[in-house]
PDB file of C-alpha atoms in Angstrom:
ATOM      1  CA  UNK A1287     257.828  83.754 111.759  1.00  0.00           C
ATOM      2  CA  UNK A1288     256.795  80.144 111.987  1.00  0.00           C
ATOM      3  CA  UNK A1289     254.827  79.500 115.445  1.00  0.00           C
ATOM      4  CA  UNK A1290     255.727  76.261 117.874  1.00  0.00           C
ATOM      5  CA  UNK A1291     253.604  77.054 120.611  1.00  0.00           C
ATOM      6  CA  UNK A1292     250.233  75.400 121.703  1.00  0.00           C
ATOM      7  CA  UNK A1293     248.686  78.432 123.642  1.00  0.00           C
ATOM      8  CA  UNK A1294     246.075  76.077 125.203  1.00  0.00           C
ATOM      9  CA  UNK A1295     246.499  73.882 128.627  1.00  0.00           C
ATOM     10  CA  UNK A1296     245.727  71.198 130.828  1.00  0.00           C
ATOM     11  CA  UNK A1297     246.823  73.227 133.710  1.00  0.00           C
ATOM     12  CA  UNK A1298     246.212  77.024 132.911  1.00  0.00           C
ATOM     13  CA  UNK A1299     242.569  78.190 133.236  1.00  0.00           C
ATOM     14  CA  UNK A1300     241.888  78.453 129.364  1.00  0.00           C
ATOM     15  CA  UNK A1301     238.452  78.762 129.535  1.00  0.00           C
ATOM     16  CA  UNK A1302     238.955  81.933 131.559  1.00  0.00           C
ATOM     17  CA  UNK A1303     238.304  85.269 129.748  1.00  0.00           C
ATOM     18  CA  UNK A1304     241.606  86.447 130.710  1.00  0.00           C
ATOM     19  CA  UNK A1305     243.027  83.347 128.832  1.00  0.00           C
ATOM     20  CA  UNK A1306     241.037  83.675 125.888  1.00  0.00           C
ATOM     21  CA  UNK A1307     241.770  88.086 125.258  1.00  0.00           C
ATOM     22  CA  UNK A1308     245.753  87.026 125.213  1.00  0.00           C
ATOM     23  CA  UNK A1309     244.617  84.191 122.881  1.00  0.00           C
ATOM     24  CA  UNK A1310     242.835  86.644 120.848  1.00  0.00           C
ATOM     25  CA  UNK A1311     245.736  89.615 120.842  1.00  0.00           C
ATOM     26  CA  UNK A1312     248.066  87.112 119.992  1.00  0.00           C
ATOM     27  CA  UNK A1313     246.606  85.490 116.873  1.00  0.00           C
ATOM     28  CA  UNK A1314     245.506  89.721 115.881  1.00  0.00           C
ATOM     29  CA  UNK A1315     248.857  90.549 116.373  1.00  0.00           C
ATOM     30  CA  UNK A1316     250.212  87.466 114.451  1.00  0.00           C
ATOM     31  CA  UNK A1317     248.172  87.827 111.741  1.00  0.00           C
ATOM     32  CA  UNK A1318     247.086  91.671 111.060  1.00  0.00           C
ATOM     33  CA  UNK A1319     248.392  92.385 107.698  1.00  0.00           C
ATOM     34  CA  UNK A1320     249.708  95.568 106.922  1.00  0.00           C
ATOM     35  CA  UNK A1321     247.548  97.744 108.796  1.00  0.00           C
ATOM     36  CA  UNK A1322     247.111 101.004 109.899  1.00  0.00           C
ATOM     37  CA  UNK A1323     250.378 101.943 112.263  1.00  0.00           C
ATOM     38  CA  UNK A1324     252.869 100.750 114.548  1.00  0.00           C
ATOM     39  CA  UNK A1325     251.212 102.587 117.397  1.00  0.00           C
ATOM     40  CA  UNK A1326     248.383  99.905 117.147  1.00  0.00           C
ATOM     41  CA  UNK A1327     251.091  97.462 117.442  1.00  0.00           C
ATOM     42  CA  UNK A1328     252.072  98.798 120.580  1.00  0.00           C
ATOM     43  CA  UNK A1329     248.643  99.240 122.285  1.00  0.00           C
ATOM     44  CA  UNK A1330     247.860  95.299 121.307  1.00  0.00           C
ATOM     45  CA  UNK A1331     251.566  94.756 123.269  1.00  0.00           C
ATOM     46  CA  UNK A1332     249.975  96.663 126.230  1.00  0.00           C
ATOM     47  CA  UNK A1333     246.745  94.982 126.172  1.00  0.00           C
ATOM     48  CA  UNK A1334     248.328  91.448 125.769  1.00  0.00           C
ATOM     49  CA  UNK A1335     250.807  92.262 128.885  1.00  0.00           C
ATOM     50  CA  UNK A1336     247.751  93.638 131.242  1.00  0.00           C
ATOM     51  CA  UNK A1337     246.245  90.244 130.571  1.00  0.00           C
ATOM     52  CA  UNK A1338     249.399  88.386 131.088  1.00  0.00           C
ATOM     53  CA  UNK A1339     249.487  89.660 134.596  1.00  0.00           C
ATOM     54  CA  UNK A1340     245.894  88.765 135.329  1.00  0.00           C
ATOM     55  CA  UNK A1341     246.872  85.597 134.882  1.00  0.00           C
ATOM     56  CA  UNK A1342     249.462  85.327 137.159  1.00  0.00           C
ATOM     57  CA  UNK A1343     247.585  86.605 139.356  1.00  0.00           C
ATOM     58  CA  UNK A1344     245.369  83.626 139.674  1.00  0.00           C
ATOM     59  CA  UNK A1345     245.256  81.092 141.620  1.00  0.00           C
ATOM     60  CA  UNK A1346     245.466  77.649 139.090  1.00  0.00           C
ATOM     61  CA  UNK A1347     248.323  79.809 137.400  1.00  0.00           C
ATOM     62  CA  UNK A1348     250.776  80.412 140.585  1.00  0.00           C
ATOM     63  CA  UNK A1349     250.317  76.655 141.207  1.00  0.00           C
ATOM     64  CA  UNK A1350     250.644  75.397 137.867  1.00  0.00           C
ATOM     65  CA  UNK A1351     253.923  77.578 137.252  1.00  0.00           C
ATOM     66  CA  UNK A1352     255.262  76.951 141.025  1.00  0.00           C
ATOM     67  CA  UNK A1353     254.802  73.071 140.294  1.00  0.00           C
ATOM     68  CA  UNK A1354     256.690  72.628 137.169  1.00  0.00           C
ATOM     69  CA  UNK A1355     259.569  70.073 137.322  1.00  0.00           C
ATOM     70  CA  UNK A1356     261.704  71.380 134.797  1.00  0.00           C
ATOM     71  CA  UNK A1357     262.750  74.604 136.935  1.00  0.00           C
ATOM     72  CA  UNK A1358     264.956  75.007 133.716  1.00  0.00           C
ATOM     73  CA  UNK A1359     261.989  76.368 131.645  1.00  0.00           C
ATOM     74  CA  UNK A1360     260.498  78.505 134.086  1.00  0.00           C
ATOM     75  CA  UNK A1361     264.111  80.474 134.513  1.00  0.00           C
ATOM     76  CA  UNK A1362     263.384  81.175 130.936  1.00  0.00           C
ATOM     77  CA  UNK A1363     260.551  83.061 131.874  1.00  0.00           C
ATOM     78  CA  UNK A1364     262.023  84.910 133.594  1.00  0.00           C
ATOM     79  CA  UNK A1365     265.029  85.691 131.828  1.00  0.00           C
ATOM     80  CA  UNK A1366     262.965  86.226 128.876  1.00  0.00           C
ATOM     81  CA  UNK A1367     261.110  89.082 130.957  1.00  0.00           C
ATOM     82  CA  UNK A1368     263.989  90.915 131.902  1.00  0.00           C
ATOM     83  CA  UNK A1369     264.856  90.566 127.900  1.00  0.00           C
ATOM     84  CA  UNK A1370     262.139  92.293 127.103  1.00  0.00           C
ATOM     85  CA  UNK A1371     262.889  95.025 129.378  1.00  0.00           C
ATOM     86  CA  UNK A1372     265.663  95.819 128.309  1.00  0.00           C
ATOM     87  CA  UNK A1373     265.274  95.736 124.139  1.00  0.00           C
ATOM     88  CA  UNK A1374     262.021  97.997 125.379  1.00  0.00           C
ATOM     89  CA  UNK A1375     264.594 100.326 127.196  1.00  0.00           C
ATOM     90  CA  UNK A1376     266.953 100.416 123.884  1.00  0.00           C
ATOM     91  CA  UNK A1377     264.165 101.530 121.691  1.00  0.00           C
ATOM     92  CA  UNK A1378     262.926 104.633 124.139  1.00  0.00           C
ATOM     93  CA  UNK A1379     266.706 106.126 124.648  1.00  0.00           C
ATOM     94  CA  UNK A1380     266.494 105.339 120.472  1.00  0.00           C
ATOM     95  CA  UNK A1381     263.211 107.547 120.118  1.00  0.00           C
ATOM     96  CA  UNK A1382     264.625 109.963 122.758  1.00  0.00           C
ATOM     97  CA  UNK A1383     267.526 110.975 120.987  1.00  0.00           C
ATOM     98  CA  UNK A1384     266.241 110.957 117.683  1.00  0.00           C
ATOM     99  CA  UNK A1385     263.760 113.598 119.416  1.00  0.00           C
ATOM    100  CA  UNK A1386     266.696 115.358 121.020  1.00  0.00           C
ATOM    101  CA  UNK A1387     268.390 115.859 117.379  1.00  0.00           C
ATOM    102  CA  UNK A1388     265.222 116.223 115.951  1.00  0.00           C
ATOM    103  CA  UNK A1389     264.696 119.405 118.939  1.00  0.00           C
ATOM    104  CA  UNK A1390     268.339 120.889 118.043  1.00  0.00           C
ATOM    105  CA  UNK A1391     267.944 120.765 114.009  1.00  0.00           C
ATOM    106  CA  UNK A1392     264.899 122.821 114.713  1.00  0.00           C
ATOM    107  CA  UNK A1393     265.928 125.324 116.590  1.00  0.00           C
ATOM    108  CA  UNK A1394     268.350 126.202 114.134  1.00  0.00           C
ATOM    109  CA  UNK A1395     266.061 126.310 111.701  1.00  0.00           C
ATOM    110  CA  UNK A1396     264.338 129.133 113.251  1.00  0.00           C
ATOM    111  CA  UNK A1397     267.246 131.065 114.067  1.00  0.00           C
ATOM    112  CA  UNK A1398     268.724 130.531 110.937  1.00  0.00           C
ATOM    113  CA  UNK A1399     268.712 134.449 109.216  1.00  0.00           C
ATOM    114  CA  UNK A1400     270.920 133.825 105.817  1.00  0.00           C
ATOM    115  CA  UNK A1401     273.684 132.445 107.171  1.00  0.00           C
ATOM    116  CA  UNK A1402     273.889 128.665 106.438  1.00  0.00           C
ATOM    117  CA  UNK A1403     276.977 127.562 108.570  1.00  0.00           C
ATOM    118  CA  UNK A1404     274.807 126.942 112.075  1.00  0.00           C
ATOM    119  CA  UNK A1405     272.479 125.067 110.008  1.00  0.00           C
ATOM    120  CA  UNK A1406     274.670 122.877 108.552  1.00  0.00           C
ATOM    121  CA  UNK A1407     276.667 122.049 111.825  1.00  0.00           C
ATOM    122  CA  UNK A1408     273.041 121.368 113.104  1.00  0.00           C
ATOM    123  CA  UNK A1409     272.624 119.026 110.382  1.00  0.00           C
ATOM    124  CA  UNK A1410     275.989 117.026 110.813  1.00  0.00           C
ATOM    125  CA  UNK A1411     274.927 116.674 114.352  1.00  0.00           C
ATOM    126  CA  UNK A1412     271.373 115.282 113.734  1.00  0.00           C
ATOM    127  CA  UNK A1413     273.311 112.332 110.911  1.00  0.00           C
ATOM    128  CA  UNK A1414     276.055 112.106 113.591  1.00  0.00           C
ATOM    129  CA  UNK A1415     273.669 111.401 116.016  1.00  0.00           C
ATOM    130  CA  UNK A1416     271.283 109.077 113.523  1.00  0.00           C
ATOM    131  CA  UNK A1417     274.335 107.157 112.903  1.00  0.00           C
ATOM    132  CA  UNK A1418     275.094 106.137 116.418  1.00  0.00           C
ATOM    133  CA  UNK A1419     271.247 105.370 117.183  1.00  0.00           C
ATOM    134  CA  UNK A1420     271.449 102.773 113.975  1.00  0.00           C
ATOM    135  CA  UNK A1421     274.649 101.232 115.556  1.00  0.00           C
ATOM    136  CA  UNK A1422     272.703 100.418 118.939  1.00  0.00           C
ATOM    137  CA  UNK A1423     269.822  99.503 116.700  1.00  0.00           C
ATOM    138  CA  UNK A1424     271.698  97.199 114.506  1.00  0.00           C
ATOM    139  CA  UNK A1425     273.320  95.576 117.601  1.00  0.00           C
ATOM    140  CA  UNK A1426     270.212  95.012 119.233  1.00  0.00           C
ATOM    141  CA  UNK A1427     268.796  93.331 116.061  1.00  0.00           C
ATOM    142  CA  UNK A1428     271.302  90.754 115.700  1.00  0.00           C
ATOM    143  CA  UNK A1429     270.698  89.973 120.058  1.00  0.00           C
ATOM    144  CA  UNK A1430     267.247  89.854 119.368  1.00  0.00           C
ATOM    145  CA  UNK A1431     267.411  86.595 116.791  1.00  0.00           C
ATOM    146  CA  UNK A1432     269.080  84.786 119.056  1.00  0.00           C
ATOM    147  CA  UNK A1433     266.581  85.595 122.031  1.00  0.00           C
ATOM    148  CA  UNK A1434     263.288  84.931 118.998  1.00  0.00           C
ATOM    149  CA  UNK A1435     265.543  81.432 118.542  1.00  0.00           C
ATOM    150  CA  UNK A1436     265.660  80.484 122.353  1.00  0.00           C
ATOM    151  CA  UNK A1437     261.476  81.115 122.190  1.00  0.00           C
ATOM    152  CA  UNK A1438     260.877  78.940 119.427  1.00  0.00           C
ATOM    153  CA  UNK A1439     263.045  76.212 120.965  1.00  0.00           C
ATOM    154  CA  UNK A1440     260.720  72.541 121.911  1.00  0.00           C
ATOM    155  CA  UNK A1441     258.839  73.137 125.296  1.00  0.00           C
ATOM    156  CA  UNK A1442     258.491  70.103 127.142  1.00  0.00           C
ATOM    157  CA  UNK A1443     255.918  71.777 129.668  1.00  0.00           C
ATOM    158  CA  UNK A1444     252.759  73.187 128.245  1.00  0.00           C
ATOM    159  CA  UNK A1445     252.241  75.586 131.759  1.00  0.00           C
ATOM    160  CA  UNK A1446     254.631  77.354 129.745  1.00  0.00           C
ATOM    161  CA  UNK A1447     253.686  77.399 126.388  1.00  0.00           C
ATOM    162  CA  UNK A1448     251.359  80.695 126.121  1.00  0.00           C
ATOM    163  CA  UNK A1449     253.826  83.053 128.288  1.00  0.00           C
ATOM    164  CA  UNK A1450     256.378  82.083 126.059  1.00  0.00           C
ATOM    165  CA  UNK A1451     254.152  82.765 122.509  1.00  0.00           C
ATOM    166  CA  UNK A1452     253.649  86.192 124.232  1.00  0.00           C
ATOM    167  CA  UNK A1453     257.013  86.680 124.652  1.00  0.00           C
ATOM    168  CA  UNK A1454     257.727  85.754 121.242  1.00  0.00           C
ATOM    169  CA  UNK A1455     255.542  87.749 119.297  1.00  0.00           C
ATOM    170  CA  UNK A1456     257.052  91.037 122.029  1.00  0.00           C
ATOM    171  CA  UNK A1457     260.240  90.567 120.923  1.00  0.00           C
ATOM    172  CA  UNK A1458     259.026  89.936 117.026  1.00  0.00           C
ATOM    173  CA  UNK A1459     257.196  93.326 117.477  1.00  0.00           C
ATOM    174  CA  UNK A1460     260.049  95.248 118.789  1.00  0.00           C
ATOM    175  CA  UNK A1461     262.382  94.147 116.265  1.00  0.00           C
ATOM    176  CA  UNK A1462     259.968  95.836 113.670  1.00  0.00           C
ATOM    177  CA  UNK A1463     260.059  99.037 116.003  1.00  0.00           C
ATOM    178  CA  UNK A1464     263.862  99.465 115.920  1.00  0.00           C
ATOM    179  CA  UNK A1465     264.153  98.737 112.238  1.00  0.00           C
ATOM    180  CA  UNK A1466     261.827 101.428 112.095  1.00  0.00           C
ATOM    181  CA  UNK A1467     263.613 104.085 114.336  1.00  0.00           C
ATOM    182  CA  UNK A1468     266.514 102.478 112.139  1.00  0.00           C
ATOM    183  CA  UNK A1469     264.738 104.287 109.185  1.00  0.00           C
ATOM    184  CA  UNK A1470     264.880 101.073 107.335  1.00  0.00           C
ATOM    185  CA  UNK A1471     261.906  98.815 106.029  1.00  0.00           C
ATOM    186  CA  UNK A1472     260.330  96.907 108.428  1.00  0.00           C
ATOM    187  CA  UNK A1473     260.903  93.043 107.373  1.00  0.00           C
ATOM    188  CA  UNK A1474     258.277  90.868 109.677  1.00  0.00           C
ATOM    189  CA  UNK A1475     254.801  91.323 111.214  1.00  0.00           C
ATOM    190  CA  UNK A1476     254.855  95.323 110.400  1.00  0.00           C
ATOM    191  CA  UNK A1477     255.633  94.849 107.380  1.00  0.00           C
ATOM    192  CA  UNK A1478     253.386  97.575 105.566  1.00  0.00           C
ATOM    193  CA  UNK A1479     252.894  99.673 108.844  1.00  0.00           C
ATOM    194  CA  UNK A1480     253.734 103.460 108.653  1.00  0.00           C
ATOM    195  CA  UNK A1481     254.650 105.610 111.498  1.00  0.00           C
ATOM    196  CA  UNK A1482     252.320 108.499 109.709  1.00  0.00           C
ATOM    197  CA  UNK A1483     250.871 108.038 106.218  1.00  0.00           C
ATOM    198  CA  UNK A1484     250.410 111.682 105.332  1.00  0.00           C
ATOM    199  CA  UNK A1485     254.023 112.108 106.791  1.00  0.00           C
ATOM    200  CA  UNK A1486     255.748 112.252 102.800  1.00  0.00           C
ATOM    201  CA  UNK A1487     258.962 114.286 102.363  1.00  0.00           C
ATOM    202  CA  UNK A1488     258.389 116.649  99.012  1.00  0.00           C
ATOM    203  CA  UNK A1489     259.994 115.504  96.353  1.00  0.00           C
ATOM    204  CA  UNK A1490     262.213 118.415  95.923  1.00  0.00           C
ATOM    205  CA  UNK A1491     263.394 117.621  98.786  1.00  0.00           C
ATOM    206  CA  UNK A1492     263.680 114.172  99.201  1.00  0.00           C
ATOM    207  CA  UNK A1493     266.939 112.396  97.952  1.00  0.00           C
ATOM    208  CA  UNK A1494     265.942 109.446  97.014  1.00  0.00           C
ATOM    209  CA  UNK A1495     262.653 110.359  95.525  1.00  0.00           C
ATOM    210  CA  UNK A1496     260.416 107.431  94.005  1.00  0.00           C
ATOM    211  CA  UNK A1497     261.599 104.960  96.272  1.00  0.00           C
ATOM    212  CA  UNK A1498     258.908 103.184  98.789  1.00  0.00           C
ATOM    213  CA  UNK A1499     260.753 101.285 100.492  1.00  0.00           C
ATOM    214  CA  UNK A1500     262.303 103.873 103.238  1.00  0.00           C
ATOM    215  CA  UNK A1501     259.592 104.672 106.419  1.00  0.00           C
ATOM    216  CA  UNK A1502     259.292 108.526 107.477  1.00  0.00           C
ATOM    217  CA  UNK A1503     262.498 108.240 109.512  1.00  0.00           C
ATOM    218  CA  UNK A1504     264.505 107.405 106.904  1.00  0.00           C
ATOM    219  CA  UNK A1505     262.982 109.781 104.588  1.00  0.00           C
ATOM    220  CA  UNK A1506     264.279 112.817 106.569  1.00  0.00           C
ATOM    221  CA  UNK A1507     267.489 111.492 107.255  1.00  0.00           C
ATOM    222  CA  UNK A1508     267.804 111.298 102.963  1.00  0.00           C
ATOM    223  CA  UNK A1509     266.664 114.615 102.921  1.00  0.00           C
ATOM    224  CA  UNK A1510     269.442 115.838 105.045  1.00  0.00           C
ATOM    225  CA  UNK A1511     272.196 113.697 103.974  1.00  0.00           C
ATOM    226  CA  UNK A1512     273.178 116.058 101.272  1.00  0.00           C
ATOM    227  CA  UNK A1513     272.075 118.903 102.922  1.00  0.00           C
ATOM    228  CA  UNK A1514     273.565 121.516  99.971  1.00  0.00           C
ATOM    229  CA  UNK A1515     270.046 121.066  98.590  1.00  0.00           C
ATOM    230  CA  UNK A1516     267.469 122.671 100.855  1.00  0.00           C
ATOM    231  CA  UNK A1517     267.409 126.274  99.830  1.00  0.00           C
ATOM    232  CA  UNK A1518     265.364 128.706 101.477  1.00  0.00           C
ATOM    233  CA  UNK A1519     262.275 127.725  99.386  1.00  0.00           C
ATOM    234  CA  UNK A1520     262.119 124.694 101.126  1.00  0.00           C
ATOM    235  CA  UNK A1521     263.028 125.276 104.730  1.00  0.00           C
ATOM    236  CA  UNK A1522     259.264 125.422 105.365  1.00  0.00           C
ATOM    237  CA  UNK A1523     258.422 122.068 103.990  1.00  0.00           C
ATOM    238  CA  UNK A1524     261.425 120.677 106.170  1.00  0.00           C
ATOM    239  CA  UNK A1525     260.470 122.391 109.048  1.00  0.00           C
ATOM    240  CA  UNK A1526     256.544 120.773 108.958  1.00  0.00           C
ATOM    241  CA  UNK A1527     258.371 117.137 108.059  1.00  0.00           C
ATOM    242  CA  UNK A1528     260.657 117.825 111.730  1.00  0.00           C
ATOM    243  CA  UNK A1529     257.362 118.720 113.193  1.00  0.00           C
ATOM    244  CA  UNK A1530     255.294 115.724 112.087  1.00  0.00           C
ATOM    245  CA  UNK A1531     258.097 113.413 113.072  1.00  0.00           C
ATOM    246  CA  UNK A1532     258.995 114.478 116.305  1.00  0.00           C
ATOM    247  CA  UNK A1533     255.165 114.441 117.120  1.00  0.00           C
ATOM    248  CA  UNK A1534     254.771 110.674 115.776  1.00  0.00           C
ATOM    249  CA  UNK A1535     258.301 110.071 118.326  1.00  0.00           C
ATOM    250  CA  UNK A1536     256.400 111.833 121.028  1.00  0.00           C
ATOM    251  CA  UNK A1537     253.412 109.274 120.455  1.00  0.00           C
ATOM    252  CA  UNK A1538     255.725 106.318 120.288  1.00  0.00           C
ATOM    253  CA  UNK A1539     257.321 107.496 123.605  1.00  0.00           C
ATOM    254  CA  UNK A1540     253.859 107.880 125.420  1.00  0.00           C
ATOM    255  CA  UNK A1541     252.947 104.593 124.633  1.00  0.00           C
ATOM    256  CA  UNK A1542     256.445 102.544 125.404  1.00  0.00           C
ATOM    257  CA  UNK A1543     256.061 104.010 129.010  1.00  0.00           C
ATOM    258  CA  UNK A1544     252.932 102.609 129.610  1.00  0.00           C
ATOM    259  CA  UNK A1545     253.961  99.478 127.950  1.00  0.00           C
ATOM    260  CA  UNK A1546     257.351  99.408 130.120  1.00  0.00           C
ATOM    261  CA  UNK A1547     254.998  99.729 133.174  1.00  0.00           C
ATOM    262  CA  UNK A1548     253.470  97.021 132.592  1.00  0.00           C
ATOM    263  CA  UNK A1549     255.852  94.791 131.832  1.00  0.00           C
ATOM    264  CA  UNK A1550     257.685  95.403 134.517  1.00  0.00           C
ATOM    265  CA  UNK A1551     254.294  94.726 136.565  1.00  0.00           C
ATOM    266  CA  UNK A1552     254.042  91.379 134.892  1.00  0.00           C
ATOM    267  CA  UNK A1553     257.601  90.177 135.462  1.00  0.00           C
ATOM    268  CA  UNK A1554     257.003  91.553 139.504  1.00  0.00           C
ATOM    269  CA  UNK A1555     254.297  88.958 139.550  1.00  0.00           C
ATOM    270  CA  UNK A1556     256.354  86.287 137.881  1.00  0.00           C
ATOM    271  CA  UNK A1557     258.871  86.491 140.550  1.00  0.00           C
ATOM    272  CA  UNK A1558     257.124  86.956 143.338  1.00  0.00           C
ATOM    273  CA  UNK A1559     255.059  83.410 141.893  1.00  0.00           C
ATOM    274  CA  UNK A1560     258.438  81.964 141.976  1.00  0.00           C
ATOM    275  CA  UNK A1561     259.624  82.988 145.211  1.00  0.00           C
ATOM    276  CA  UNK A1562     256.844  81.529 147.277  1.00  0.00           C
TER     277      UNK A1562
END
C-alpha cells in the first residue's frame, strides 16, 4: 500500500526519541519482507502504540493537536481510534472461537473408542463454526478498505500526519491477521508470514496437498473438510496439528490483549487532549 503521509513536523517534537522509535516501527513494519511470523507483527503494533501515547503525553503534542483549525481532522483521530478497537475486538472473539472449536474437536478425539459418529458431529461443528468466523472475517475486510481509504485521504494539517500513518499501517496489519484466522493467504505487508513454520499438515492427511498457498489455519480446516479420510492411523498426526494450532491461537490471544490495552490507553489520552 502506497504511503501519503509525511511523518515529520513543524509542530510535533520530531527530534524527540519518542518521535523517532514510531518513525522507526513504522518504516520496519512497512517494509519487513516476509519475515519470521505474524506475532512479530503484533509486538511492533504494541511497541508503535506505547510510543504513540508518549507522545500525547507531551506537552508540544497536546498543544499542537488542541490548536488545530480544522477540528474536522482531529475527529478523525479519534474516530479512527475507536476503529481500531473495534476490528482488534473482531479478530480476538475470531481467535477465541476458533480455540473454542478447536477445544471441542479435541476432546472428542480423545474419547473417541471406535465409534466414529461423535467425531464426525465434532467435526461438522468445528467447519460450522469456521464458516461463520470467515463470514465476520470477510465482512470486516471489505469495512476495513474503506477505513485504509479514509487514512490515505490529503491531510491538510501535518500535526496530524504521523498519528494517522500509525493508524494506517494498524489497520493494514490487522487486515493480514483476519485473512489469516480466515485461513486464506495473506495479500499485503504479511505477505510470506506464517503463524508456525514447522506447523505442516501430513500429506496423508491434508486435502489439498502440494498447494502453498493456504496458512496453518486453512490447512486443518482442508484436512477436515472431507473428514471420511482420517482413519485411525492418523488421528495422532491430527491430534499434534489441533495442538500446535490452538497453542499458536493462544499466543495470538496473549498478545492482542496487551495490544488492546494499549490502544485503548492511547485513545484515553487522545480524548482527554481534546477535552481540555
Amino acid at each position: 500500500m502506497a504511503a501519503s503521509f509525511h511523518v515529520r513536523s513543524n509542530s510535533l517534537p520530531t527530534t524527540h526519541p519518542f518521535t523517532s522509535e514510531i518513525e522507526e516501527t513504522l518504516s520496519r513494519l512497512r517494509s519487513s519482507p516476509a519475515a519470521s511470523n505474524i506475532g512479530h507483527i503484533i509486538n511492533g503494533l504494541q511497541d508503535l502504540h506505547d510510543c504513540v501515547d508518549k507522545i500525547l503525553q507531551l506537552p508540544l503534542t497536546q498543544q499542537a493537536l488542541s490548536q488545530i483549525s480544522n477540528r474536522k481532522l482531529v475527529d478523525e483521530l479519534v474516530n479512527g481510534s475507536l476503529r481500531i478497537l473495534d476490528i482488534c475486538s473482531i479478530a480476538q472473539n475470531a481467535l477465541l472461537q476458533s480455540k473454542q472449536s478447536i477445544q471441542g474437536l479435541q476432546s472428542a478425539l480423545r474419547r473417541r473408542k471406535g465409534d466414529e459418529t461423535e467425531l464426525t458431529s465434532e467435526i461438522k461443528k468445528y467447519l460450522a463454526s469456521r464458516k461463520a468466523v470467515k463470514k465476520t472475517i470477510h465482512k470486516a475486510s471489505g469495512n476495513l478498505k474503506g477505513m485504509e481509504n479514509k487514512c490515505l485521504s490529503p491531510l491538510n494539517e501535518k500535526q496530524v500526519s504521523m498519528l494517522k500513518e500509525v493508524e494506517e499501517v494498524t489497520f493494514t496489519a490487522f487486515e493480514s491477521l483476519l485473512s489469516l484466522i480466515a485461513g486464506r493467504r495473506t495479500g499485503s505487508m504479511l505477505s510470506g508470514f506464517s503463524l508456525v513454520s514447522k506447523l505442516i499438515l501430513p500429506k496423508r492427511i491434508a486435502c489439498q496437498e502440494g498447494k502453498n498457498d493456504i496458512n496453518e489455519f486453512g490447512k486443518v480446516d482442508a484436512a477436515l473438510i472431507d473428514h471420511k479420510t482420517i482413519k485411525s492411523y492418523n488421528i495422532f498426526c491430527l491430534q499434534n496439528q489441533l495442538k500446535e494450532l490452538e497453542s499458536s491461537i493462544q499466543y495470538l490471544e496473549e498478545g492482542l490483549e496487551s495490544l488492546s490495552r494499549r490502544l485503548i490507553k492511547a485513545r484515553v489520552s487522545l480524548l482527554n487532549i481534546l477535552s481540555n
